[in-house]
Amino acid sequence: SSAASDVYKRQSATSASPPDAPAAKPAAPSAAASRTWRRPRTGLIRAILGSVACTMADGVGAQRESDADSFHSASPFDAEGAHDEAPGLVDEAHAEVKRAWLADILPAFLPAARDDPLLSPDRPGATDALVARFLRAERNQRSAEPVRTTLLRLRDTAQFRADFRCVDLHKRGMARRLIMHASNPGACVYFGDAGLRDGAGRPVLLGRIALMTDAYAPGRAPSDAMIPCTHLRAGVLVLERAVALAGSASYILDLSAYPAAEMARHGHARYWNADGARDCSAALRSRAAPDGATGPFPRAHVESADGLPVLREALRIATTHYPESLRAVWFYNPGAIFSLLHRVFSAWLPADTRAKMRVVRRGQEHAPGGFLAPGALDARAVPVELGGEGPSLDGDRFLLRAVELYDATATM
């Protein structure tokens, strides 16, 4: 159609938002705070507020007026098939997007895209799965022209993947290079695929937010500070590998306090320093990529302030380039602050989005909506710290298992 043929003639909608003011850094801990662990507050509150704001922006509101807003707004939490159309119309739109993608857009990214696990036209069924996922995201956002906006999103994603070198994320050894601070200082990856699977074999990511946000954790050093560009590249690896493996994943985010007793068994040494530690925290002040870090890094990531701007950019990447990729998110063992915020913001979320975001308190793992409810996850595989009977998270060492799994299953 003429609309489809115009897609690759237009400049992709700009995706970078104006940089926010740098988030306030926590004051230096007192001597007492250095000796005694305290529950993190500022970082956790900031992360929750950012998630709330971005989720509401992605999931609430009428049809956007501009291409850019429509292009970058679809939430990965939207229910599959939330706005189903007549089968004939769905098939016709799918066929039109597929034709324009293969004939008009993808050739500009060949031959390199043939090696791309998500874009390659040579993998059986990959193109149909890609088109269906992106088209469904645009429909879920009630796009007035879903064929056109799907093609815009696909073109932008292909460009992002080329610039970001997403193919490199599948190379053997790359996970360790990106997650360990000796080779990618400041990555501060607190979530990953440690091998937990749902009943259909899809990954269930595990995360412990206090590993990154607790500025007063015993043994924390300047080299443990998060650096936006290295953190974002390592985080994209986690999402990329989950989507490439199964098309979608679920996520249990443990909001509990810093696991002091478990980490004490390791002398409070962080897993990400197992290959050595480099203090490149000066990069936060100079807004430069750390020397020797594993890129490439988009300029916007290098110049980003830490805190909320990083969270917003992570969510933008996920919602724009990996739509329909999260099946469920369980917020586990939240404190009083999160519980209060959840009661406020959940009322503003669409029903299909609320259905995928669940709060699970300790002792409620087997209750309806919990990750151990009938038909959900197998308790024998879920870590004991999360109410299951499976292997321990062992502080942050479950993420070392994730690094080993990523490199063992690398395809390049």
Tab-separated table of C-alpha atoms in Angstrom:
chain	number	residue	atom	x	y	z
A	1	SER	CA	0.000	0.000	0.000
A	2	SER	CA	1.069	3.635	-0.371
A	3	ALA	CA	1.187	3.984	3.413
A	4	ALA	CA	3.541	1.054	3.709
A	5	SER	CA	5.757	2.282	0.877
A	6	ASP	CA	6.201	5.619	2.644
A	7	VAL	CA	7.625	4.010	5.761
A	8	TYR	CA	11.270	3.757	4.784
A	9	LYS	CA	11.195	7.216	3.165
A	10	ARG	CA	10.564	8.864	6.501
A	11	GLN	CA	12.988	9.574	9.265
A	12	SER	CA	12.357	7.319	12.263
A	13	ALA	CA	10.713	9.096	15.143
A	14	THR	CA	13.340	10.340	17.536
A	15	SER	CA	13.574	8.123	20.570
A	16	ALA	CA	15.779	9.984	22.997
A	17	SER	CA	14.108	12.090	25.617
A	18	PRO	CA	15.690	15.288	26.941
A	19	PRO	CA	18.070	14.367	29.740
A	20	ASP	CA	16.642	14.698	33.202
A	21	ALA	CA	18.441	16.432	36.006
A	22	PRO	CA	20.915	14.079	37.659
A	23	ALA	CA	19.384	12.111	40.491
A	24	ALA	CA	20.550	13.099	43.958
A	25	LYS	CA	23.326	10.874	45.194
A	26	PRO	CA	23.116	9.484	48.715
A	27	ALA	CA	25.166	11.186	51.357
A	28	ALA	CA	28.272	9.425	52.545
A	29	PRO	CA	27.329	6.871	55.196
A	30	SER	CA	28.126	7.629	58.788
A	31	ALA	CA	30.467	5.421	60.754
A	32	ALA	CA	27.482	3.682	62.297
A	33	ALA	CA	25.901	3.146	58.901
A	34	SER	CA	29.150	1.661	57.622
A	35	ARG	CA	29.066	-0.945	60.375
A	36	THR	CA	25.360	-1.778	60.283
A	37	TRP	CA	23.254	-2.532	57.252
A	38	ARG	CA	20.200	-0.316	56.737
A	39	ARG	CA	17.269	-0.979	54.431
A	40	PRO	CA	17.713	1.040	51.215
A	41	ARG	CA	15.110	3.743	50.715
A	42	THR	CA	16.088	6.456	48.263
A	43	GLY	CA	17.151	4.154	45.445
A	44	LEU	CA	14.217	1.812	45.883
A	45	ILE	CA	11.662	4.629	46.031
A	46	ARG	CA	13.188	6.231	42.953
A	47	ALA	CA	13.068	2.955	41.038
A	48	ILE	CA	9.453	2.309	42.038
A	49	LEU	CA	8.319	5.820	41.142
A	50	GLY	CA	10.045	5.568	37.793
A	51	SER	CA	8.398	2.216	37.078
A	52	VAL	CA	5.004	3.610	38.060
A	53	ALA	CA	5.372	6.691	35.912
A	54	CYS	CA	6.588	4.824	32.848
A	55	THR	CA	4.016	2.058	33.178
A	56	MET	CA	1.202	4.565	33.474
A	57	ALA	CA	2.522	6.497	30.486
A	58	ASP	CA	2.748	3.309	28.431
A	59	GLY	CA	-0.587	1.840	29.436
A	60	VAL	CA	-3.016	4.704	29.913
A	61	GLY	CA	-4.500	7.258	27.581
A	62	ALA	CA	-6.243	7.761	24.312
A	63	GLN	CA	-4.690	7.166	20.898
A	64	ARG	CA	-1.543	9.271	20.468
A	65	GLU	CA	-1.610	12.019	17.878
A	66	SER	CA	1.972	11.846	16.607
A	67	ASP	CA	3.892	9.037	14.969
A	68	ALA	CA	6.618	9.344	17.577
A	69	ASP	CA	4.266	8.877	20.504
A	70	SER	CA	2.534	5.908	18.898
A	71	PHE	CA	5.883	4.446	17.880
A	72	HIS	CA	7.439	4.365	21.330
A	73	SER	CA	4.459	3.805	23.600
A	74	ALA	CA	3.486	0.145	23.491
A	75	SER	CA	3.997	-1.561	26.827
A	76	PRO	CA	5.504	-5.050	27.139
A	77	PHE	CA	2.917	-5.708	29.839
A	78	ASP	CA	-0.077	-5.396	27.496
A	79	ALA	CA	-2.085	-8.574	27.243
A	80	GLU	CA	-1.694	-10.598	24.109
A	81	GLY	CA	-4.673	-10.189	21.845
A	82	ALA	CA	-6.154	-7.501	24.057
A	83	HIS	CA	-7.761	-5.842	21.050
A	84	ASP	CA	-8.440	-8.705	18.671
A	85	GLU	CA	-9.915	-7.955	15.281
A	86	ALA	CA	-11.736	-10.126	12.793
A	87	PRO	CA	-9.464	-13.007	11.687
A	88	GLY	CA	-9.578	-11.960	8.041
A	89	LEU	CA	-8.494	-8.427	8.850
A	90	VAL	CA	-5.723	-9.644	11.134
A	91	ASP	CA	-4.418	-11.963	8.414
A	92	GLU	CA	-4.552	-9.224	5.790
A	93	ALA	CA	-2.648	-6.742	7.960
A	94	HIS	CA	-0.074	-9.367	8.929
A	95	ALA	CA	0.501	-10.250	5.268
A	96	GLU	CA	0.907	-6.589	4.307
A	97	VAL	CA	3.405	-5.895	7.088
A	98	LYS	CA	5.353	-9.057	6.279
A	99	ARG	CA	5.541	-8.178	2.580
A	100	ALA	CA	6.706	-4.603	3.175
A	101	TRP	CA	9.186	-5.698	5.845
A	102	LEU	CA	10.814	-8.344	3.635
A	103	ALA	CA	10.711	-6.352	0.397
A	104	ASP	CA	11.227	-2.748	1.441
A	105	ILE	CA	12.876	-2.503	4.865
A	106	LEU	CA	14.935	-5.589	5.701
A	107	PRO	CA	17.094	-5.475	2.519
A	108	ALA	CA	18.720	-2.261	3.770
A	109	PHE	CA	20.081	-4.241	6.730
A	110	LEU	CA	21.309	-7.258	4.774
A	111	PRO	CA	23.527	-9.208	4.707
A	112	ALA	CA	24.350	-8.453	8.358
A	113	ALA	CA	20.765	-9.111	9.508
A	114	ARG	CA	21.015	-12.734	8.375
A	115	ASP	CA	23.097	-13.365	11.484
A	116	ASP	CA	20.573	-11.625	13.736
A	117	PRO	CA	18.598	-14.208	15.761
A	118	LEU	CA	15.495	-12.000	15.844
A	119	LEU	CA	15.549	-10.471	12.350
A	120	SER	CA	17.002	-13.185	10.135
A	121	PRO	CA	14.599	-14.240	7.374
A	122	ASP	CA	16.346	-17.610	7.202
A	123	ARG	CA	15.057	-18.958	10.526
A	124	PRO	CA	11.787	-20.897	10.050
A	125	GLY	CA	8.846	-18.998	11.514
A	126	ALA	CA	10.988	-16.122	12.808
A	127	THR	CA	9.573	-13.487	10.467
A	128	ASP	CA	5.955	-14.398	11.193
A	129	ALA	CA	6.624	-14.340	14.941
A	130	LEU	CA	8.358	-10.948	14.678
A	131	VAL	CA	5.560	-9.405	12.622
A	132	ALA	CA	2.831	-10.820	14.863
A	133	ARG	CA	4.456	-9.477	18.020
A	134	PHE	CA	5.051	-5.971	16.680
A	135	LEU	CA	1.642	-5.743	15.019
A	136	ARG	CA	-0.066	-6.893	18.206
A	137	ALA	CA	1.768	-4.192	20.161
A	138	GLU	CA	0.485	-1.487	17.836
A	139	ARG	CA	-3.064	-2.844	18.022
A	140	ASN	CA	-2.871	-2.935	21.799
A	141	GLN	CA	-2.005	0.757	21.654
A	142	ARG	CA	-5.057	1.292	19.429
A	143	SER	CA	-3.010	2.662	16.567
A	144	ALA	CA	-5.271	4.194	13.929
A	145	GLU	CA	-2.914	2.851	11.240
A	146	PRO	CA	-1.395	-0.309	12.676
A	147	VAL	CA	0.269	-1.429	9.442
A	148	ARG	CA	2.121	1.851	9.032
A	149	THR	CA	3.142	2.235	12.670
A	150	THR	CA	4.233	-1.403	12.870
A	151	LEU	CA	6.528	-0.881	9.899
A	152	LEU	CA	7.925	2.284	11.470
A	153	ARG	CA	8.647	0.391	14.661
A	154	LEU	CA	10.259	-2.493	12.770
A	155	ARG	CA	12.502	-0.115	10.814
A	156	ASP	CA	13.558	1.684	13.993
A	157	THR	CA	14.240	-1.628	15.727
A	158	ALA	CA	16.371	-2.892	12.848
A	159	GLN	CA	18.420	0.308	13.008
A	160	PHE	CA	18.754	0.056	16.780
A	161	ARG	CA	19.925	-3.540	16.532
A	162	ALA	CA	22.510	-2.638	13.900
A	163	ASP	CA	23.852	0.343	15.861
A	164	PHE	CA	23.812	-1.474	19.215
A	165	ARG	CA	25.399	-4.590	17.725
A	166	CYS	CA	22.776	-6.867	19.248
A	167	VAL	CA	24.283	-9.796	17.337
A	168	ASP	CA	27.351	-9.512	19.598
A	169	LEU	CA	25.162	-10.270	22.621
A	170	HIS	CA	24.917	-13.889	21.419
A	171	LYS	CA	28.668	-14.494	21.243
A	172	ARG	CA	30.277	-16.957	23.627
A	173	GLY	CA	31.998	-15.096	26.439
A	174	MET	CA	30.099	-11.851	25.845
A	175	ALA	CA	27.832	-12.264	28.871
A	176	ARG	CA	30.808	-12.431	31.205
A	177	ARG	CA	32.461	-9.466	29.507
A	178	LEU	CA	29.352	-7.322	29.871
A	179	ILE	CA	28.245	-8.330	33.361
A	180	MET	CA	31.551	-8.535	35.237
A	181	HIS	CA	33.021	-5.228	36.376
A	182	ALA	CA	36.600	-6.045	35.418
A	183	SER	CA	35.601	-5.785	31.750
A	184	ASN	CA	32.457	-3.624	32.000
A	185	PRO	CA	32.759	-1.514	35.156
A	186	GLY	CA	29.553	-0.171	36.614
A	187	ALA	CA	27.244	-2.693	34.904
A	188	CYS	CA	25.594	-3.532	38.258
A	189	VAL	CA	23.355	-6.264	36.880
A	190	TYR	CA	20.955	-7.349	39.628
A	191	PHE	CA	18.687	-9.585	37.509
A	192	GLY	CA	19.141	-12.388	35.027
A	193	ASP	CA	18.281	-15.870	33.806
A	194	ALA	CA	19.598	-18.356	36.359
A	195	GLY	CA	17.787	-21.291	34.763
A	196	LEU	CA	14.268	-21.041	36.250
A	197	ARG	CA	11.574	-21.928	33.696
A	198	ASP	CA	7.796	-21.816	33.556
A	199	GLY	CA	5.661	-24.787	32.538
A	200	ALA	CA	6.182	-24.038	28.841
A	201	GLY	CA	9.954	-23.798	29.159
A	202	ARG	CA	10.106	-20.010	28.981
A	203	PRO	CA	12.649	-18.146	31.133
A	204	VAL	CA	11.681	-16.652	34.475
A	205	LEU	CA	14.166	-13.908	35.263
A	206	LEU	CA	15.151	-13.352	38.878
A	207	GLY	CA	16.214	-10.042	40.372
A	208	ARG	CA	17.178	-8.597	43.741
A	209	ILE	CA	16.976	-4.836	43.553
A	210	ALA	CA	18.768	-4.153	46.854
A	211	LEU	CA	21.975	-5.529	45.328
A	212	MET	CA	22.193	-2.317	43.295
A	213	THR	CA	20.206	0.275	45.253
A	214	ASP	CA	21.530	-0.219	48.781
A	215	ALA	CA	24.242	2.416	49.133
A	216	TYR	CA	24.961	1.334	52.722
A	217	ALA	CA	25.414	-2.403	52.207
A	218	PRO	CA	28.474	-3.836	53.972
A	219	GLY	CA	31.503	-3.931	51.738
A	220	ARG	CA	30.065	-1.580	49.137
A	221	ALA	CA	32.834	0.282	47.309
A	222	PRO	CA	32.965	3.146	44.790
A	223	SER	CA	33.569	0.550	42.065
A	224	ASP	CA	30.067	-0.810	42.784
A	225	ALA	CA	28.404	2.390	41.546
A	226	MET	CA	26.152	1.960	38.527
A	227	ILE	CA	27.367	3.616	35.297
A	228	PRO	CA	24.479	4.231	32.850
A	229	CYS	CA	26.045	3.130	29.567
A	230	THR	CA	27.536	-0.123	30.870
A	231	HIS	CA	24.433	-0.941	32.914
A	232	LEU	CA	22.123	-0.456	29.931
A	233	ARG	CA	24.211	-2.600	27.603
A	234	ALA	CA	24.359	-5.449	30.111
A	235	GLY	CA	20.626	-5.125	30.817
A	236	VAL	CA	19.807	-5.349	27.112
A	237	LEU	CA	21.809	-8.583	26.976
A	238	VAL	CA	19.529	-10.104	29.632
A	239	LEU	CA	16.382	-9.121	27.730
A	240	GLU	CA	17.813	-10.011	24.323
A	241	ARG	CA	18.775	-13.520	25.337
A	242	ALA	CA	15.396	-14.212	26.965
A	243	VAL	CA	13.463	-13.062	23.896
A	244	ALA	CA	15.746	-14.940	21.504
A	245	LEU	CA	15.349	-18.121	23.555
A	246	ALA	CA	11.572	-18.221	23.894
A	247	GLY	CA	9.976	-15.033	22.566
A	248	SER	CA	8.932	-13.883	26.031
A	249	ALA	CA	9.776	-14.254	29.703
A	250	SER	CA	8.423	-13.634	33.192
A	251	TYR	CA	10.190	-11.830	36.013
A	252	ILE	CA	10.275	-12.125	39.802
A	253	LEU	CA	11.727	-8.956	41.337
A	254	ASP	CA	12.619	-9.447	44.988
A	255	LEU	CA	12.058	-6.175	46.847
A	256	SER	CA	13.351	-7.549	50.132
A	257	ALA	CA	16.162	-5.989	52.126
A	258	TYR	CA	19.786	-6.528	51.197
A	259	PRO	CA	20.490	-10.252	51.868
A	260	ALA	CA	23.099	-9.571	54.524
A	261	ALA	CA	23.269	-13.079	56.026
A	262	GLU	CA	23.680	-14.724	52.615
A	263	MET	CA	26.233	-12.190	51.435
A	264	ALA	CA	28.185	-12.562	54.683
A	265	ARG	CA	29.056	-16.099	53.573
A	266	HIS	CA	30.975	-14.451	50.736
A	267	GLY	CA	32.488	-11.712	52.850
A	268	HIS	CA	30.059	-9.273	51.227
A	269	ALA	CA	32.137	-9.456	48.051
A	270	ARG	CA	29.981	-8.763	45.008
A	271	TYR	CA	29.737	-11.428	42.339
A	272	TRP	CA	30.435	-8.852	39.641
A	273	ASN	CA	33.926	-8.319	41.084
A	274	ALA	CA	34.914	-11.996	40.812
A	275	ASP	CA	37.189	-11.196	37.848
A	276	GLY	CA	38.544	-8.056	39.527
A	277	ALA	CA	37.209	-4.595	40.292
A	278	ARG	CA	37.939	-1.293	38.587
A	279	ASP	CA	36.791	1.976	40.096
A	280	CYS	CA	35.510	3.951	37.114
A	281	SER	CA	32.967	5.936	39.091
A	282	ALA	CA	34.606	9.131	37.785
A	283	ALA	CA	32.783	8.360	34.518
A	284	LEU	CA	29.579	9.413	36.268
A	285	ARG	CA	30.980	12.915	36.703
A	286	SER	CA	32.668	13.201	33.329
A	287	ARG	CA	29.805	11.564	31.418
A	288	ALA	CA	32.253	9.374	29.520
A	289	ALA	CA	32.375	5.648	28.885
A	290	PRO	CA	34.850	3.870	31.206
A	291	ASP	CA	38.187	3.066	29.602
A	292	GLY	CA	38.215	-0.440	28.212
A	293	ALA	CA	34.467	-1.013	28.703
A	294	THR	CA	32.715	-3.318	26.266
A	295	GLY	CA	30.607	-1.278	23.829
A	296	PRO	CA	29.378	0.071	21.550
A	297	PHE	CA	27.583	2.687	23.638
A	298	PRO	CA	25.082	5.157	22.164
A	299	ARG	CA	26.075	8.735	22.935
A	300	ALA	CA	22.824	9.268	24.833
A	301	HIS	CA	23.735	6.379	27.156
A	302	VAL	CA	27.235	7.715	27.757
A	303	GLU	CA	25.941	11.199	28.575
A	304	SER	CA	22.979	10.026	30.658
A	305	ALA	CA	22.593	10.953	34.293
A	306	ASP	CA	22.130	8.028	36.655
A	307	GLY	CA	18.858	7.265	38.426
A	308	LEU	CA	15.532	7.838	36.709
A	309	PRO	CA	16.921	8.676	33.243
A	310	VAL	CA	18.518	5.223	33.105
A	311	LEU	CA	15.284	3.521	34.143
A	312	ARG	CA	13.303	5.466	31.561
A	313	GLU	CA	15.759	4.561	28.816
A	314	ALA	CA	15.695	0.886	29.806
A	315	LEU	CA	11.907	0.901	29.644
A	316	ARG	CA	11.971	2.748	26.307
A	317	ILE	CA	14.248	0.100	24.811
A	318	ALA	CA	12.106	-2.724	26.161
A	319	THR	CA	8.788	-1.259	25.070
A	320	THR	CA	9.964	-0.101	21.648
A	321	HIS	CA	12.281	-2.874	20.506
A	322	TYR	CA	11.064	-5.889	22.537
A	323	PRO	CA	7.280	-5.417	22.643
A	324	GLU	CA	5.051	-8.138	24.063
A	325	SER	CA	8.096	-9.727	25.702
A	326	LEU	CA	7.089	-9.886	29.377
A	327	ARG	CA	4.333	-12.303	30.326
A	328	ALA	CA	4.178	-11.593	34.068
A	329	VAL	CA	6.023	-9.518	36.644
A	330	TRP	CA	5.834	-10.470	40.315
A	331	PHE	CA	6.934	-7.849	42.860
A	332	TYR	CA	7.968	-9.971	45.811
A	333	ASN	CA	7.959	-9.053	49.495
A	334	PRO	CA	7.461	-5.287	49.132
A	335	GLY	CA	7.740	-2.872	52.027
A	336	ALA	CA	5.110	-0.445	53.238
A	337	ILE	CA	6.139	2.293	50.818
A	338	PHE	CA	5.686	0.122	47.756
A	339	SER	CA	2.369	-1.184	49.045
A	340	LEU	CA	1.071	2.372	49.423
A	341	LEU	CA	2.228	3.372	45.963
A	342	HIS	CA	0.754	0.247	44.430
A	343	ARG	CA	-2.693	0.965	45.832
A	344	VAL	CA	-2.560	4.428	44.294
A	345	PHE	CA	-1.207	3.725	40.824
A	346	SER	CA	-2.885	0.376	40.158
A	347	ALA	CA	-6.256	2.105	39.939
A	348	TRP	CA	-4.991	4.028	36.901
A	349	LEU	CA	-3.738	1.018	34.955
A	350	PRO	CA	-5.751	-0.849	32.322
A	351	ALA	CA	-7.075	-4.219	33.381
A	352	ASP	CA	-4.790	-6.160	31.041
A	353	THR	CA	-1.714	-4.377	32.393
A	354	ARG	CA	-2.751	-4.886	36.016
A	355	ALA	CA	-3.262	-8.572	35.287
A	356	LYS	CA	0.428	-8.982	34.443
A	357	MET	CA	1.837	-7.007	37.378
A	358	ARG	CA	1.315	-8.783	40.676
A	359	VAL	CA	2.366	-8.021	44.228
A	360	VAL	CA	3.247	-11.163	46.208
A	361	ARG	CA	3.972	-10.853	49.912
A	362	ARG	CA	5.914	-13.431	51.856
A	363	GLY	CA	3.560	-16.307	52.633
A	364	GLN	CA	1.322	-15.560	49.629
A	365	GLU	CA	3.422	-17.336	47.026
A	366	HIS	CA	0.828	-20.141	46.639
A	367	ALA	CA	-2.196	-17.827	46.701
A	368	PRO	CA	-4.098	-16.956	43.501
A	369	GLY	CA	-1.888	-14.680	41.427
A	370	GLY	CA	1.273	-15.861	43.185
A	371	PHE	CA	4.112	-17.414	41.257
A	372	LEU	CA	3.573	-20.734	43.081
A	373	ALA	CA	-0.193	-20.810	42.553
A	374	PRO	CA	-1.601	-23.866	40.751
A	375	GLY	CA	-0.622	-23.687	37.094
A	376	ALA	CA	2.199	-21.207	37.720
A	377	LEU	CA	5.774	-22.187	38.577
A	378	ASP	CA	7.073	-25.446	40.049
A	379	ALA	CA	7.915	-24.896	43.727
A	380	ARG	CA	10.701	-27.470	43.457
A	381	ALA	CA	12.583	-25.103	41.128
A	382	VAL	CA	11.843	-21.762	42.791
A	383	PRO	CA	14.578	-20.564	45.199
A	384	VAL	CA	13.939	-21.078	48.882
A	385	GLU	CA	14.320	-17.350	49.567
A	386	LEU	CA	11.262	-16.807	47.375
A	387	GLY	CA	9.144	-19.397	49.179
A	388	GLY	CA	10.033	-22.348	46.979
A	389	GLU	CA	11.995	-25.552	47.505
A	390	GLY	CA	14.677	-25.022	44.899
A	391	PRO	CA	18.328	-23.956	44.993
A	392	SER	CA	19.215	-20.944	47.102
A	393	LEU	CA	19.786	-17.571	45.499
A	394	ASP	CA	22.916	-17.529	47.678
A	395	GLY	CA	23.039	-13.765	47.991
A	396	ASP	CA	23.953	-12.559	44.532
A	397	ARG	CA	25.627	-15.779	43.391
A	398	PHE	CA	22.556	-16.815	41.397
A	399	LEU	CA	23.767	-14.205	38.918
A	400	LEU	CA	27.065	-16.034	38.512
A	401	ARG	CA	24.952	-19.032	37.512
A	402	ALA	CA	23.214	-16.770	35.006
A	403	VAL	CA	26.553	-15.699	33.500
A	404	GLU	CA	27.592	-19.328	33.143
A	405	LEU	CA	24.248	-20.230	31.560
A	406	TYR	CA	24.428	-17.368	29.063
A	407	ASP	CA	27.885	-18.379	27.916
A	408	ALA	CA	27.022	-22.082	27.813
A	409	THR	CA	24.017	-21.419	25.567
A	410	ALA	CA	25.617	-18.778	23.327
A	411	THR	CA	24.935	-19.418	19.659
A	412	MET	CA	27.918	-17.611	18.128
